[in-house]
Coordinates of C-alpha atoms and ligand atoms in Angstrom, one line a residue:
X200 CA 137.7 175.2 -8.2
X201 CA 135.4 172.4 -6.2
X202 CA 134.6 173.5 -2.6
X203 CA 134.5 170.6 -0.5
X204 CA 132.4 171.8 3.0
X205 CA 133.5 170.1 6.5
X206 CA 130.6 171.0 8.7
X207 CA 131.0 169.5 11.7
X208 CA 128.5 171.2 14.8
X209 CA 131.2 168.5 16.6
X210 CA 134.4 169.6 15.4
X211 CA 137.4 166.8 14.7
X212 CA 140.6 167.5 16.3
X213 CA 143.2 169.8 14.8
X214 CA 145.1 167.0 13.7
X215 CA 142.3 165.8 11.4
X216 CA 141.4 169.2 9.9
X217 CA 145.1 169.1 9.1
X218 CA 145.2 166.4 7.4
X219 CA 141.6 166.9 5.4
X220 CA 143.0 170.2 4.4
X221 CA 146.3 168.4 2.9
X222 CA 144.2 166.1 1.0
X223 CA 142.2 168.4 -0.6
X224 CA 144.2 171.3 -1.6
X225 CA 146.7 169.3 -2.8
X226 CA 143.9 167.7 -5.3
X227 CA 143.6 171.6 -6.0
X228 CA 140.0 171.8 -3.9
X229 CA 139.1 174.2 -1.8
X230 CA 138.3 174.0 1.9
X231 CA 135.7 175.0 3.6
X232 CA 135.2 174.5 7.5
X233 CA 131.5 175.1 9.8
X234 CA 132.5 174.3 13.0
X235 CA 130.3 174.3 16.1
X236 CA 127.2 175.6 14.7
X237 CA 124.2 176.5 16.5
X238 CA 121.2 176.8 14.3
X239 CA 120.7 173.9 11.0
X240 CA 120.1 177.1 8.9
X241 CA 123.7 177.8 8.9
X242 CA 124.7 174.1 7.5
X243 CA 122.1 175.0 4.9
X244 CA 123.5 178.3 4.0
X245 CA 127.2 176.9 4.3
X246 CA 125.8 174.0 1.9
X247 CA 124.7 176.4 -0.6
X248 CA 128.0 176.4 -2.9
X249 CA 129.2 173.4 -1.9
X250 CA 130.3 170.7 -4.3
X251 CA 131.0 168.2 -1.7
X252 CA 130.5 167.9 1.4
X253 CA 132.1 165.7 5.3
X254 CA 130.1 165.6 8.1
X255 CA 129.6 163.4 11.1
X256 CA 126.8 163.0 12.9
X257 CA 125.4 166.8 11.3
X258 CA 121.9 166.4 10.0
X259 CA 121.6 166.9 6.3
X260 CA 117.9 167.0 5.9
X261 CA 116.3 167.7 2.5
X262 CA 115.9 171.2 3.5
X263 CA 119.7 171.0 3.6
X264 CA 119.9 169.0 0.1
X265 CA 117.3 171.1 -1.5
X266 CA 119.9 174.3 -0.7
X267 CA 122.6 172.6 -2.5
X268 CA 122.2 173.0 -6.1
X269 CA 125.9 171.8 -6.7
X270 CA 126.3 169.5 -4.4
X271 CA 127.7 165.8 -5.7
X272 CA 128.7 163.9 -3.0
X273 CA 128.2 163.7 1.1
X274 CA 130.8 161.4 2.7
X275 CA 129.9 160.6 6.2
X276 CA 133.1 160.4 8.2
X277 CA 132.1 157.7 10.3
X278 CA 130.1 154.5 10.3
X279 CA 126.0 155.9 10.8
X280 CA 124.3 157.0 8.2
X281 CA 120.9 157.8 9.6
X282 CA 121.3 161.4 10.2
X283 CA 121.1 162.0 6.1
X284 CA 118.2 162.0 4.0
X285 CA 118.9 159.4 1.6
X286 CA 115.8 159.4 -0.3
X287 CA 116.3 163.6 -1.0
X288 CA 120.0 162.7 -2.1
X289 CA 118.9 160.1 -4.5
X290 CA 116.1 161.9 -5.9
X291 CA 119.1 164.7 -6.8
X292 CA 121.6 162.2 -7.7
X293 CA 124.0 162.8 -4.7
X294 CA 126.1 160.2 -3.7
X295 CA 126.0 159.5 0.0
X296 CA 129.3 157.4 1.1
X297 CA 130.3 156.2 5.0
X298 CA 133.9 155.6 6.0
X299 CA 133.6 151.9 7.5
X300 CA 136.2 151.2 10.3
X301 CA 137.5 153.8 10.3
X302 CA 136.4 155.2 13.9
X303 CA 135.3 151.7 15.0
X304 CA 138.6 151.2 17.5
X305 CA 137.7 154.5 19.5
X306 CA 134.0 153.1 20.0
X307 CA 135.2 150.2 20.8
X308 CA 137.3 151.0 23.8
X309 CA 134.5 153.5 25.2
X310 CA 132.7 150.5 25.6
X311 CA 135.4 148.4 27.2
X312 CA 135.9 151.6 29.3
X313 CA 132.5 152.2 30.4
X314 CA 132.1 148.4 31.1
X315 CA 135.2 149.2 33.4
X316 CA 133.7 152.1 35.0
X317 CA 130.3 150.2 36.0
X318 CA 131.9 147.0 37.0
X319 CA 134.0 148.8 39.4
X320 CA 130.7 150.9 40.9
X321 CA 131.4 154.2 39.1
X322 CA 134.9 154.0 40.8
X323 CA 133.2 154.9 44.3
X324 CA 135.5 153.2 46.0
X325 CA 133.2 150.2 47.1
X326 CA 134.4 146.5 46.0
X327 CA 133.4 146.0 42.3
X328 CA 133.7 143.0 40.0
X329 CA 136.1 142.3 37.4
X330 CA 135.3 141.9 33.5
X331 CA 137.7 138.6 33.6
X332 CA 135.6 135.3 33.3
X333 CA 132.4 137.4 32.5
X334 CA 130.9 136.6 29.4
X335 CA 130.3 139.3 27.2
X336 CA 127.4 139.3 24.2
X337 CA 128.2 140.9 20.6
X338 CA 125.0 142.2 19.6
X339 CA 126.2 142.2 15.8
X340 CA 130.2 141.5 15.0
X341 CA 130.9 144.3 12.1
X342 CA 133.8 147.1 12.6
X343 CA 132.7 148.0 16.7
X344 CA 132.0 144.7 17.5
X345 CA 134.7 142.8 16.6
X346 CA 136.9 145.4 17.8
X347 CA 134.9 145.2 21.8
X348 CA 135.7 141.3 21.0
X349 CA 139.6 141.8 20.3
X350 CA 140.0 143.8 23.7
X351 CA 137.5 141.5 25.3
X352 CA 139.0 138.2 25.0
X353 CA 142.5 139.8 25.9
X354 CA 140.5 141.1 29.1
X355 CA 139.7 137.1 29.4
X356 CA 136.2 137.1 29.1
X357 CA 134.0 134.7 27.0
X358 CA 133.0 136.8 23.7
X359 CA 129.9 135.4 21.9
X360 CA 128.2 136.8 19.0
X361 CA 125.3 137.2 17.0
X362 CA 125.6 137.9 13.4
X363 CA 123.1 136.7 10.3
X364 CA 125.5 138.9 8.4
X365 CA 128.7 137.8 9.1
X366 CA 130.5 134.3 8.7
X367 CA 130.8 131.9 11.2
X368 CA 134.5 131.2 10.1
X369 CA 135.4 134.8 10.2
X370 CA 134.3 135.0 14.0
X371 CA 136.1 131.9 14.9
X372 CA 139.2 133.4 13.9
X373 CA 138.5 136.3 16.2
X374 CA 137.6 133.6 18.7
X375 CA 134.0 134.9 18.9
X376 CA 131.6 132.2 19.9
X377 CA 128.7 132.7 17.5
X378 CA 125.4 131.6 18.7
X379 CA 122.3 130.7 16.6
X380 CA 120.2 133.1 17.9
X381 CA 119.8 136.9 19.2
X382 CA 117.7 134.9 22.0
X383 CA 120.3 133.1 22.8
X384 CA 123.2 135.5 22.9
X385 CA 121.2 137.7 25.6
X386 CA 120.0 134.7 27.9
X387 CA 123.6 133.7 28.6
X388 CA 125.9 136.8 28.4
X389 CA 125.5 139.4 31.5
X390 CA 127.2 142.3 29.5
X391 CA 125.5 142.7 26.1
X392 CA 127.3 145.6 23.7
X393 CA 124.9 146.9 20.9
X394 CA 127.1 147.3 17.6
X395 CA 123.9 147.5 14.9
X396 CA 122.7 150.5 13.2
X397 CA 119.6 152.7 13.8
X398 CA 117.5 151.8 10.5
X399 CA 113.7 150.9 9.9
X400 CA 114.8 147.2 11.2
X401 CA 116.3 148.0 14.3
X402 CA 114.3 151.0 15.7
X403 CA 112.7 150.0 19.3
X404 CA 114.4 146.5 18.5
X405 CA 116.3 146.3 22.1
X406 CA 112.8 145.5 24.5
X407 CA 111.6 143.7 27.4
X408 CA 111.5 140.2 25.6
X409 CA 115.4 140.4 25.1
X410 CA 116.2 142.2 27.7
X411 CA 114.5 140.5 30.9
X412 CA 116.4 136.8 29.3
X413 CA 119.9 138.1 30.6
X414 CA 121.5 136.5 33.9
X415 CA 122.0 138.0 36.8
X416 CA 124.0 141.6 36.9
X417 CA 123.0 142.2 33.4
X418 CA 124.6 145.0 32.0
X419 CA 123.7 146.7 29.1
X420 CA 125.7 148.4 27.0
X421 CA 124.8 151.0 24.0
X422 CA 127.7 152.7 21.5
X423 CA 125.3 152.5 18.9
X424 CA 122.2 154.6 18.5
X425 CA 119.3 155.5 21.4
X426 CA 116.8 155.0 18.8
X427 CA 117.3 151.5 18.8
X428 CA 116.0 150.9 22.6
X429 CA 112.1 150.7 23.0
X430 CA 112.3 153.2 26.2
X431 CA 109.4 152.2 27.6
X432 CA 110.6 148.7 27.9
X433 CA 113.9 150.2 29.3
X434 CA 112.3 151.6 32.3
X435 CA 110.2 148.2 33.1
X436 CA 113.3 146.1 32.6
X437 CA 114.6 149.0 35.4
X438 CA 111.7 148.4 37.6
X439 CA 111.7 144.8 37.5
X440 CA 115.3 144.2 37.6
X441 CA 117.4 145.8 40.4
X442 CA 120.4 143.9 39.2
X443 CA 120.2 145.8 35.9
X444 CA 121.8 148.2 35.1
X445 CA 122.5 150.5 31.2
X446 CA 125.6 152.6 29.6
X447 CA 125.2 154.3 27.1
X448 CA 127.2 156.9 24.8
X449 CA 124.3 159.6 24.8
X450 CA 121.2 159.2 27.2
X451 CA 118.2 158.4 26.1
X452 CA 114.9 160.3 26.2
X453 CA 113.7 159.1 29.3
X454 CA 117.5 159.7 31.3
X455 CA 115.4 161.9 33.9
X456 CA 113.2 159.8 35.1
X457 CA 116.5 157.0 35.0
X458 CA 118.1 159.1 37.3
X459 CA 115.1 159.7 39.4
X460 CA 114.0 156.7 39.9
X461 CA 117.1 154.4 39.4
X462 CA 120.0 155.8 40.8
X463 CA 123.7 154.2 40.5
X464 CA 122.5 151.8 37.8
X465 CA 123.1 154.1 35.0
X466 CA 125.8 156.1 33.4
X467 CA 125.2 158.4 29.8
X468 CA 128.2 160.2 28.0
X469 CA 126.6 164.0 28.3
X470 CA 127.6 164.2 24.2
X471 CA 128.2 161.6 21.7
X472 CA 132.0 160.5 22.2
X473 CA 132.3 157.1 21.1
X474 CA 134.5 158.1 18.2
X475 CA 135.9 161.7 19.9
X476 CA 139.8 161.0 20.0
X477 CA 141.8 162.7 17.5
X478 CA 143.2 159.3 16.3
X479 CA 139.8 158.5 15.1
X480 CA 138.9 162.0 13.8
X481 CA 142.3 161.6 11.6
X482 CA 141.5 158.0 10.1
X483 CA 138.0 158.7 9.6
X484 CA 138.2 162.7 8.3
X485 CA 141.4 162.0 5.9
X486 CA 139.4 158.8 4.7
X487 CA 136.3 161.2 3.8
X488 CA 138.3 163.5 1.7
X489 CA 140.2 160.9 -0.3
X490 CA 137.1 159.4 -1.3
X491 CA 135.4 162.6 -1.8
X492 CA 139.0 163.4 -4.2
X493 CA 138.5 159.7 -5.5
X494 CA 134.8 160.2 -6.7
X495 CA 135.8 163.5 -8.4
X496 CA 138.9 162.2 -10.3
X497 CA 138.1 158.5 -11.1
X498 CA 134.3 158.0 -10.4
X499 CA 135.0 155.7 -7.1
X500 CA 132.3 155.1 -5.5
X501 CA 133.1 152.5 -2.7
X502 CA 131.5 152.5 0.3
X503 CA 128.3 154.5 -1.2
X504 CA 125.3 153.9 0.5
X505 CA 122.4 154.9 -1.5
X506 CA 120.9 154.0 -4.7
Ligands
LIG1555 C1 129.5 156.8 13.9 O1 128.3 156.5 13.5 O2 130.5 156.7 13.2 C2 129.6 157.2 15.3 O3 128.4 157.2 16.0 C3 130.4 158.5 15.5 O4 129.6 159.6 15.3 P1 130.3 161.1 15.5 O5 131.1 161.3 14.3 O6 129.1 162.0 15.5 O7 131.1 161.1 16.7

């Protein structure tokens, strides 16, 4: 019988295991849950007899993949993939797979929500500003972005977006404004959302240069990945700009000396919860098992996303 391994140091919501257990017993799998584990040594162990295995944002090292003699497949429930050694799963013939989408609605309205929180000063009880009118930047119009968008523009703000990736067309219908250049989108929207992934491209991508071009009140928003902001230029932007001000699911390396230094312009998530309700655990957990079921039975390999 396959085991299929849910390791999740951040577990999904009871709902979800529910549901990930239904899918694959009824296939005739067994289920095996790591929850809330301390030390990486125990996702290797756990990984040891595994045939499959659904993690978020667990890191599955090649330490990790080396342990796994019988492992086929690793279906990351959610959209980031950089937490898995792609390379050591390819070299073993592992088939990495995200779920696209599937989470993108919960990361969406943390944003809106944090944008919320900051435009109404932290809800201090001083006079804040409202979202309505503002014009809001899509730094990349995939699943989270286009999502922030929807709520956006029923929030009445101006959405623009920048997307090599995407069709202008498909953006229109969302009524996203699409500009012609990340230059562009940054020196005219005074809340910018970051919807890209962390990869060799985009690491350090968010600097000074962009950064210092948006208006006045500038208020920078990050659901994506901390590894994407050059730090450095973070805390000059900081320095130089005491209209400016950063949110961000999960605080960067430099938070302390944010705090110390620039206090009130700032909030971080103290853990990773862009995707933390149980409605996206569900969608995104169930959708990792069916695939994971899929691969096994018909040789689906959708959303794969090594080579
Ligand atoms: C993602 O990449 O899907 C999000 O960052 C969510 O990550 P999480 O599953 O660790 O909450």
């Amino acid at each position: 019988m396959k085991k299929i391994l849910i390791a999740t140091e951040k577990p999904f919501a009871r709902a979800a295991i529910e549901g990930i257990a239904h899918v694959i017993n009824s296939s005739g799998y067994e289920m095996k849950l790591l929850e809330k584990y301390k030390d990486p040594r125990e996702l290797r162990d756990a990984a040891a007899d595994a045939d499959a295995m659904i993690i978020r944002s667990d890191l599955v090292t090649k330490e990790v993949i080396d342990a796994a003699d019988k492992l086929k497949i690793v279906v990351r429930a959610g959209a980031g993939f950089d937490n898995v050694d792609l390379t050591a799963a390819s070299e073993k013939g592992i088939v990495v797979m995200n779920t696209p989408g599937q989470n993108a609605n919960a990361v969406a309205e943390l944003a809106v929500g944090m944008m919320i929180y900051v435009a109404r000063n932290f809800f201090n009880g001083t006079p804040g500003t409202e979202l309505q009118g503002k014009r809001l930047g899509l730094h990349a119009c995939g699943n989270v972005g286009r999502h922030i968008g929807r709520i956006a523009v029923g929030f009445g703000m101006e959405v623009y977006g920048f997307d090599p990736f995407i069709k202008r067309s498909d953006l229109d219908i969302e009524k996203i404004k699409c500009v012609d250049s990340i230059e562009e989108l940054y020196s005219i929207c005074q809340y910018v959302t970051l919807n890209i992934p962390a990869n060799k491209d985009t690491l350090k991508s968010i600097n000074y240069r962009l950064l210092e071009k948006m208006p006045q009140d500038a208020t920078l928003v990050n659901t994506a990945r901390k590894e994407i902001i050059d730090e450095n230029d973070l805390l000059r932007i900081f320095g130089d700009r005491p209209d400016f001000k950063y949110i961000a699911d999960i605080a960067p390396d430099c938070s302390g000396e944010i705090a110390e230094n620039f206090p009130g312009r700032y909030f971080f998530t103290p853990k990773k919860m862009g995707a933390q309700t149980a409605e996206a655990n569900i969608n995104a957990g169930i959708a990792a098992a069916r695939q994971i079921v899929d691969f096994f039975e018909k040789d689906v390999r959708t959303f794969q996303v090594n080579v």
